[in-house]
Amino acid sequence: MLELRHFSKVYKGGKKAVDDFSLTVEAGDIYGFIGHNGAGKSTTIKAIVGVLDFEEGEILVDGHSVQKSPMECKKLIAYIPDNPDLYDHLTGIQYLNFIADIFEVDRSEREERIGKFAQEFQITGALGNLISSYSHGMKQKLALISAFIHTPKLLLLDEPFVGLDPEASLALKSTMHEICKEGSAIFFSTHVLDVAEKLCNKIAIIKEGRLVEAGEMEALTRNRSLEELYMEVEEHEK
Amino acid sequence: MRSSIWILLRAQLLNQLRLNDFKYETDKRKKTRTIAFAVSMGFVAILVVSYSFGIGYGLGSLGLADAIPGCAFAIASLMVLFFTLFKVNGTIFAFKGYDMLMALPVPTSAVITSRFLLLYGMNALFSLGIMLPMGIAYCLWVQPQALFYVMWTISIFVTPFIPMTIATVLGTLVSAISSKSRHTNVVGIVLSFVLLFGFMGASLSTGTLSSSQMSVEQLASLGSTISQKMDQAYPLTGLFENAIRSYDLAAFLAFLTIPVVWYLLFVKIVSIRYKAINTGLTTQHAASDYKLQRLQVNSPFGALYRKELRRFFSSNSYVLNMGFGAVFLLVASIACFIIGIDRLEQLMGMPNMRETAIGVAPFAIAAILGMSCTTCVSISLEGKNLWILQSSPLKPATIYRSKMAVNMTILVPIALLSSLFISLCLTADFLSAVWIFVIPLAYVGLTAVWGIFVNLSVPDFSWESEVTVIKQSMAAMAGIFGGLLFGLIPIGTLLLLNGVDRNLLALIVAMVVMGLTVALYKKVCTIRLSG
C-alpha cells in the first residue's frame, strides 16, 4: 500500500531531515512511527501526502508515484497533521461536506458515514457550530471524521491521539482496527508508546532522520516492552 | 511595571515587524520577500510624504499658508482614525495569544499599555509622514519663529491620541454589537460600512467647500473658511491652529493636555473593564443541538467556490479593504445618476465635463474596480489551512479558478450596475455606452487573474493576524495598486494625447487587457501551490 524507497529530504541550508529511508506498509497494517521530537517523523509523513517536495528517493502509494501521479495518490490517502488547523469560518458540517465534495463522495455514503462517525466521536450536536468555537479536542475529532469520510486506503496520521478525551481515543482505536480489517492501512506517528504497543502490528523507529528499527511488533519487542526497546535503541545509537 | 511593558512591546514589535526575518531567516527566498516588502513600504512612505508636502505647498502657493497647520492636523487625525478603526479588534482586544499573555505574571495595565503603544507607534509614524512634510511646506511659506519647530515636533506625537481612542471605542462597539448577533459578520460588515460612509459624508459636508465659495473674490478669505470648517468637524483643530499660528503657549499647553489626559483616562477606564470586554468579544454561546440534515452535493470546484465565498464574507477586514472600492463605486455611480450630469458640471465648476467624462468613465470605473482585488491575498489567507488543499486531490488550477470566480462574482454585478448608472448619467451614445460596459468587465477578469499571479509570486503563509496579510502584505499592495495603475494608464493617455480617438483607444485597451488576462491565466494555471 505504501512504499518508501531510499527517501531523503534535505532542507534549505543543507540540513538532512530524513536520510535514505526505506519502508513498506501493507494493506491491513497499523504501523506505528516513533521517534523523539525533530527526528523526521512529520517530514516523512508530509512528503508521503504531497505537502512537502523531496528530491531523493521514491514514494509509492498503491503503486502510484507520489511525485509523478500526485492526484491518484491523494485520492487514496487521508492525512491529519499533528495540529490540524481547520477552516474556522465554516461550521463543522460545512467542513465535512466540503471534504466530501473534494473527494467526490456520493450523498448517501457521506450522510451515512458522517452520521456514524459523528455519533461515535460524540460531536453530532456541535456540527452546526463554527469551527472557531471548537476546542482543540473537538477540532481533532472533526479532522478525524473528515479523514474517514472517503474510505481512504491509506491513513497518515501525525499524533492522532493528542487532545482526544478517553471516549474519543477508544473510538479512534476501534475505528482504526475496523478500517484496517476492510483492507486499508494506517501509518501514524505517536509519542504514546503504550498506545502504539497495544494498537500496532508493526512499528518503525526513526532517529535523526535514519530508520533504525522497523518490522513486526512481536519480533522486535520479544520479551521487552516497547518502551524498553525504544530506550535501548536510543542508548545504542548514541 | 515599566520593564514588563518594554518586554511585551519588544516581543510584539519583533513579531509584527518581522525583524528576526532580517537577522535569522536562512531561507533566502523568504528573506528576499521580507526585504522587498520593507522596500515597498518605504515606497509607500515616500508617496505619503510627497503627497502631504504637495498639499502643504499647494495651499501655500494659493496664499492659504495659514490653513496648512489645521489641514495637517485634520488629515493626520483622520488617517489615524481610519487606520485604527479596523485594527483595534485584533490588536488591543481579542488578539491572538491573549490567553497566554494574560496568564503571565504581569499587570493587566502593562498588557494594555504595551498593546496601545504598539498601535500608537504605527500611528505616530503616520502622523510623522503627514505632518512633517506639511510642516516643512509651512516653513517655506511663512518662515516661522524657532518656537514653531518645538511646538510642531511635539504636536506630531500628540496628534494620534484622540483619534486613536475614538477609533478604539467605535471599533470595539462594532465588534461588540456584531458579536451579539446571530449573523456576526454581516452585522459587523454593514456597521463598518455605515461608519466609513458616515465619516466620509460628515467630512465632505463640513470639510469641503461648495462651488460658490470657490469664487476668486473670496479667495482671500478661503484660509479662514477652511479653518472654520475643520474646527467644526474637529474642535481641537482650532486650538492647535491658535497655538501654532500665534505662538500661544497657553493654547499649546491646553492642546497638549487635553489629548494626553483624555488618553490616560481612557486607558485607565479600559484597564478596569479589559477582561470583561475581551470575554464579551471572544466568547459566544453555541447551542449544541445540531441534527444531521440532507447534505448538498457540489463538484470540487463548487465546494472550493462556496468555501472561498464564505471566507471572504467571514472577515470584516477582508470585505472592508478589498470591497470598499467596489461599494464606493456603486454608491458614487448611483449618486451621479441621481444628481445628473448638468448639476454635476455645476457642482464641480466644469461646464463641459460630459464629453471628457464619457471618454474617461470606462477606465475610471475599471481603475476603482481594480482596487477590489480579493484574489491578491486569497492564497496567503489559506495560512495554516494550506495543508488541507495541498493534501487533497485537487489540481492547483481548480483552486485558483475558484478564487478568481469569487472575485468576479463580487465585481461583475457592481461593474454592470455602475456602468448602467454612469452611462445613464452621462447620456452616452451607443458606442460609448458599450465601452462603459465592456472595459470594466474586461478589467474585472484581469483583476482576478492579476491577484492570483501576484499572490503566487509573493505568498505569505506564516501570518499571525489576517489583517497583516490584507492590509500590509506586499501582495495586497501589488494587487490593489497594480489594478489601479492598469486603469490610470489609459486615463493618462486619453488626457495627455489630446484629440486621440477615444473609441480606438478603448478598443486597443480592451484587446490588450484581454490578451494580458489570457496570458496571465495560462501562466498561473501551471504554478504549483507550495507552502
Coordinates of C-alpha atoms in Angstrom, one line a residue, chain A residues 12-13 49-53 70-71 74-75 77 79-81 83-90 93-95 97-107 110-111 114-116 118 124-130 132-133 138 143 146, chain B residues 26-29 96 184-185 284-312 314 382 384-396 528-531:
Chain A
K12 CA 17.3 24.6 2.5
G13 CA 20.5 25.3 4.3
V49 CA 0.9 13.1 1.4
G50 CA 2.5 15.6 -1.1
V51 CA 2.6 18.6 1.2
L52 CA 6.4 18.6 1.1
D53 CA 8.6 18.3 -2.0
P70 CA 0.0 13.0 -7.1
M71 CA -3.7 13.2 -7.9
K74 CA -4.1 11.8 -2.9
K75 CA -7.4 10.2 -3.8
I77 CA -4.9 9.0 1.1
Y79 CA -4.0 12.9 6.2
I80 CA -4.2 14.6 9.5
P81 CA -1.3 16.8 10.7
N83 CA -2.1 20.2 14.9
P84 CA -4.9 20.3 12.4
D85 CA -5.8 23.9 11.6
L86 CA -9.3 23.7 10.0
Y87 CA -11.4 26.5 8.4
D88 CA -12.5 28.5 11.3
H89 CA -15.2 30.3 9.3
L90 CA -17.0 27.1 8.4
I93 CA -20.9 20.1 9.0
Q94 CA -19.9 22.5 6.3
Y95 CA -16.3 21.4 6.6
N97 CA -19.4 18.3 3.4
F98 CA -16.6 20.3 1.8
I99 CA -14.2 17.4 2.2
A100 CA -16.8 15.0 0.9
D101 CA -17.2 17.3 -2.2
I102 CA -13.5 17.4 -2.8
F103 CA -13.2 13.6 -2.6
E104 CA -16.5 13.3 -4.6
V105 CA -18.2 11.1 -2.1
D106 CA -21.9 10.5 -3.1
R107 CA -24.7 11.8 -1.0
R110 CA -21.4 10.8 3.0
E111 CA -24.6 11.2 5.0
I114 CA -20.7 11.4 8.8
G115 CA -23.7 10.3 10.9
K116 CA -21.9 7.2 12.0
A118 CA -20.0 11.9 14.4
T124 CA -23.1 15.5 16.3
G125 CA -24.7 18.2 18.3
A126 CA -21.8 20.6 17.7
L127 CA -21.6 20.1 13.9
G128 CA -23.8 23.2 13.3
N129 CA -21.4 25.5 15.2
L130 CA -18.5 27.4 13.7
S132 CA -13.7 28.7 15.6
S133 CA -15.8 27.9 18.6
M138 CA -13.2 18.9 19.0
A143 CA -10.4 16.3 11.4
S146 CA -13.1 14.2 7.7
Chain B
T26 CA 18.0 31.1 6.5
D27 CA 15.6 30.7 3.6
K28 CA 16.9 33.2 1.0
R29 CA 13.6 33.4 -0.8
K96 CA -4.1 36.1 19.2
T184 CA -22.0 38.4 13.4
N185 CA -20.1 39.0 10.2
Q284 CA -20.3 33.3 22.2
H285 CA -23.0 30.9 23.3
A286 CA -23.0 28.0 21.0
A287 CA -26.0 25.7 21.0
S288 CA -25.1 22.0 20.6
D289 CA -28.4 20.8 19.2
Y290 CA -27.5 20.2 15.6
K291 CA -29.3 17.3 13.9
L292 CA -28.0 15.8 10.6
Q293 CA -29.9 17.0 7.6
R294 CA -29.8 16.3 3.9
L295 CA -26.4 17.4 2.6
Q296 CA -25.9 19.3 -0.6
V297 CA -23.5 17.8 -3.1
N298 CA -21.2 20.0 -5.1
S299 CA -18.4 19.5 -7.6
P300 CA -14.9 20.1 -6.2
F301 CA -14.8 23.5 -7.9
G302 CA -18.3 24.3 -6.4
A303 CA -17.1 23.3 -3.0
L304 CA -14.0 25.4 -3.2
Y305 CA -16.0 28.4 -4.6
R306 CA -18.5 28.2 -1.7
K307 CA -15.7 27.9 0.8
E308 CA -13.9 30.9 -0.7
L309 CA -17.1 33.0 -0.7
R310 CA -17.7 32.2 3.0
R311 CA -14.0 33.1 3.7
F312 CA -14.5 36.5 2.1
S314 CA -16.4 35.9 7.3
E382 CA -5.0 29.9 3.4
K384 CA -2.1 27.3 8.4
N385 CA -5.0 25.7 6.5
L386 CA -2.9 25.2 3.4
W387 CA -2.3 21.6 4.3
I388 CA -6.0 20.9 3.5
L389 CA -5.7 21.9 -0.1
Q390 CA -2.2 20.5 -0.5
S391 CA -3.2 17.1 0.7
S392 CA -6.4 17.0 -1.3
P393 CA -6.8 15.6 -4.8
L394 CA -7.2 19.0 -6.4
K395 CA -5.4 20.5 -9.4
P396 CA -3.9 23.9 -8.4
R528 CA 2.2 24.7 -8.1
L529 CA 0.7 25.6 -4.8
S530 CA 3.6 25.2 -2.4
G531 CA 4.0 26.4 1.1

